[in-house]
């Protein structure tokens, strides 16, 4: 069974895989689509960025994008989210 944080991270990654061809995805858009509070999402995304899975860009043209191809993503067996 995955933790709440893992579920949030997986939902966010799923959204990023759906939007991978669009470039950057705004954090507020991910939060709304995944039904995750924006403050909590930012902490989850920071962890995903630290793991090398996503890139975060700040500023008016900022957002998040995957750093790995969607087909290379796998659900964790254990790690920082479990």
XYZ file of N, CA and C in Angstrom:
246
model
N 0.848 -1.180 0.000
C 0.000 0.000 0.000
C 0.892 1.241 0.000
N 0.543 2.191 -0.835
C 1.319 3.420 -0.948
C 0.800 4.480 0.007
N 1.695 5.367 0.399
C 1.324 6.475 1.267
C 0.547 7.520 0.463
N -0.046 8.458 1.183
C -0.767 9.558 0.532
C 0.176 10.361 -0.360
N 1.383 10.580 0.099
C 2.359 11.328 -0.688
C 2.687 10.602 -1.984
N 2.816 9.281 -1.912
C 3.089 8.502 -3.114
C 1.934 8.600 -4.098
N 0.711 8.518 -3.607
C -0.452 8.669 -4.484
C -0.442 10.032 -5.164
N -0.127 11.077 -4.415
C -0.069 12.430 -4.994
C 1.025 12.521 -6.044
N 2.185 11.942 -5.741
C 3.305 11.978 -6.687
C 2.949 11.225 -7.964
N 2.313 10.082 -7.830
C 1.931 9.302 -9.010
C 0.880 10.023 -9.849
N -0.082 10.687 -9.188
C -1.082 11.455 -9.934
C -0.425 12.611 -10.691
N 0.510 13.290 -10.027
C 1.211 14.405 -10.672
C 2.037 13.908 -11.853
N 2.733 12.787 -11.679
C 3.521 12.234 -12.776
C 2.633 11.802 -13.938
N 1.477 11.247 -13.633
C 0.550 10.849 -14.684
C 0.125 12.055 -15.515
N -0.173 13.151 -14.837
C -0.556 14.378 -15.553
C 0.595 14.867 -16.419
N 1.807 14.817 -15.889
C 2.962 15.256 -16.671
C 3.199 14.345 -17.873
N 2.919 13.050 -17.741
C 3.081 12.170 -18.906
C 2.043 12.493 -19.974
N 0.841 12.854 -19.543
C -0.206 13.220 -20.501
C 0.128 14.512 -21.226
N 0.852 15.390 -20.560
C 1.171 16.704 -21.117
C 2.624 16.808 -21.554
N 3.337 15.690 -21.667
C 4.776 15.726 -21.930
C 5.132 16.418 -23.243
N 4.265 16.351 -24.232
C 4.559 16.995 -25.513
C 4.275 18.495 -25.482
N 3.578 18.959 -24.446
C 3.199 20.372 -24.359
C 4.296 21.248 -23.761
N 5.333 20.664 -23.197
C 6.381 21.438 -22.550
C 6.097 21.573 -21.073
N 6.181 22.789 -20.549
C 5.989 23.021 -19.121
C 4.512 23.017 -18.750
N 4.222 22.445 -17.578
C 2.857 22.417 -17.053
C 2.857 23.202 -15.744
N 1.951 24.134 -15.613
C 1.867 24.951 -14.406
C 1.508 24.102 -13.193
N 2.118 24.431 -12.061
C 1.822 23.724 -10.830
C 0.368 23.832 -10.427
N -0.224 25.004 -10.635
C -1.637 25.176 -10.269
C -2.531 24.298 -11.136
N -2.160 24.068 -12.395
C -2.942 23.184 -13.263
C -2.839 21.728 -12.790
N -1.635 21.326 -12.393
C -1.449 19.968 -11.874
C -2.261 19.798 -10.597
N -2.199 20.777 -9.715
C -2.909 20.709 -8.437
C -4.411 20.544 -8.646
N -4.977 21.302 -9.554
C -6.417 21.221 -9.821
C -6.775 19.870 -10.430
N -6.036 19.461 -11.445
C -6.353 18.198 -12.134
C -6.163 16.984 -11.238
N -5.185 17.045 -10.327
C -4.901 15.902 -9.454
C -5.621 16.000 -8.116
N -6.349 17.068 -7.895
C -7.049 17.305 -6.619
C -6.082 17.250 -5.434
N -4.987 17.982 -5.576
C -3.958 18.062 -4.540
C -3.805 19.525 -4.147
N -3.781 19.835 -2.845
C -3.534 21.224 -2.451
C -2.203 21.726 -3.037
N -2.196 22.938 -3.544
C -1.023 23.486 -4.225
C 0.221 23.488 -3.336
N 0.070 23.826 -2.055
C 1.228 23.839 -1.158
C 1.837 22.452 -1.013
N 0.979 21.448 -0.883
C 1.435 20.073 -0.743
C 2.073 19.593 -2.040
N 1.473 19.951 -3.169
C 2.020 19.567 -4.462
C 3.424 20.118 -4.646
N 3.657 21.348 -4.241
C 4.986 21.932 -4.428
C 6.045 21.151 -3.659
N 5.709 20.641 -2.490
C 6.657 19.823 -1.721
C 6.891 18.475 -2.401
N 5.828 17.880 -2.926
C 5.955 16.613 -3.641
C 6.821 16.805 -4.886
N 6.573 17.881 -5.629
C 7.327 18.139 -6.849
C 8.797 18.433 -6.553
N 9.069 19.068 -5.427
C 10.456 19.311 -5.028
C 11.180 17.986 -4.816
N 10.505 17.027 -4.197
C 11.094 15.708 -3.987
C 11.303 14.988 -5.314
N 10.319 15.084 -6.213
C 10.461 14.466 -7.533
C 11.605 15.101 -8.323
N 11.788 16.411 -8.170
C 12.897 17.095 -8.837
C 14.227 16.618 -8.261
N 14.282 16.460 -6.941
C 15.491 15.963 -6.302
C 15.846 14.547 -6.730
N 14.827 13.777 -7.076
C 15.041 12.411 -7.552
C 15.406 12.367 -9.038
N 15.405 13.530 -9.695
C 15.771 13.596 -11.103
C 14.663 13.204 -12.062
N 13.415 13.184 -11.583
C 12.299 12.793 -12.440
C 11.647 13.975 -13.149
N 11.655 15.135 -12.508
C 11.045 16.320 -13.102
C 11.994 17.502 -12.994
N 11.731 18.485 -13.818
C 12.460 19.744 -13.777
C 11.459 20.842 -13.436
N 11.869 21.724 -12.556
C 11.024 22.853 -12.183
C 11.650 24.136 -12.700
N 10.840 24.972 -13.337
C 11.279 26.282 -13.803
C 10.424 27.328 -13.122
N 11.067 28.371 -12.665
C 10.350 29.449 -11.986
C 10.108 30.598 -12.949
N 9.240 31.494 -12.543
C 8.985 32.691 -13.324
C 7.676 32.632 -14.081
N 7.449 33.664 -14.870
C 6.169 33.779 -15.575
C 5.977 32.671 -16.612
N 7.047 32.126 -17.137
C 6.955 31.026 -18.097
C 7.335 29.702 -17.448
N 7.254 29.638 -16.125
C 7.689 28.461 -15.393
C 6.674 27.343 -15.363
N 7.075 26.262 -14.741
C 6.219 25.103 -14.593
C 7.065 23.866 -14.366
N 6.486 22.720 -14.616
C 7.163 21.445 -14.427
C 7.137 20.653 -15.719
N 8.188 19.837 -15.898
C 8.206 18.908 -17.029
C 8.996 17.671 -16.634
N 8.665 16.582 -17.300
C 9.367 15.325 -17.053
C 10.782 15.388 -17.607
N 11.706 14.785 -16.877
C 13.075 14.672 -17.373
C 13.353 13.297 -17.963
N 12.450 12.380 -17.748
C 12.612 11.017 -18.270
C 11.450 10.723 -19.222
N 11.673 9.876 -20.202
C 10.558 9.514 -21.091
C 9.459 8.817 -20.288
N 8.198 9.092 -20.602
C 7.092 8.488 -19.846
C 7.157 6.968 -19.769
N 7.623 6.304 -20.828
C 7.667 4.840 -20.809
C 8.750 4.287 -19.881
N 9.663 5.150 -19.397
C 10.701 4.716 -18.455
C 10.272 4.854 -16.998
N 9.114 5.453 -16.735
C 8.638 5.612 -15.360
C 8.068 4.292 -14.850
N 8.429 3.973 -13.615
C 7.916 2.765 -12.976
C 7.471 3.120 -11.569
N 6.426 2.465 -11.076
C 5.967 2.684 -9.704
C 7.058 2.205 -8.749
N 7.297 2.955 -7.676
C 8.382 2.582 -6.755
C 8.014 1.352 -5.916
N 9.035 0.511 -5.664
C 8.868 -0.586 -4.712
C 9.054 -0.069 -3.294
N 10.002 0.850 -3.172
C 10.245 1.511 -1.890
C 11.016 2.782 -2.205
N 11.149 3.639 -1.247
C 11.866 4.880 -1.484
C 11.269 6.012 -0.683
N 11.536 7.248 -1.107
C 11.136 8.404 -0.299
C 9.643 8.616 -0.186
N 8.818 7.969 -1.031
C 7.382 8.212 -0.992
C 6.590 7.123 -0.287
N 7.212 6.013 0.020
C 6.467 4.887 0.579
C 6.381 5.007 2.080
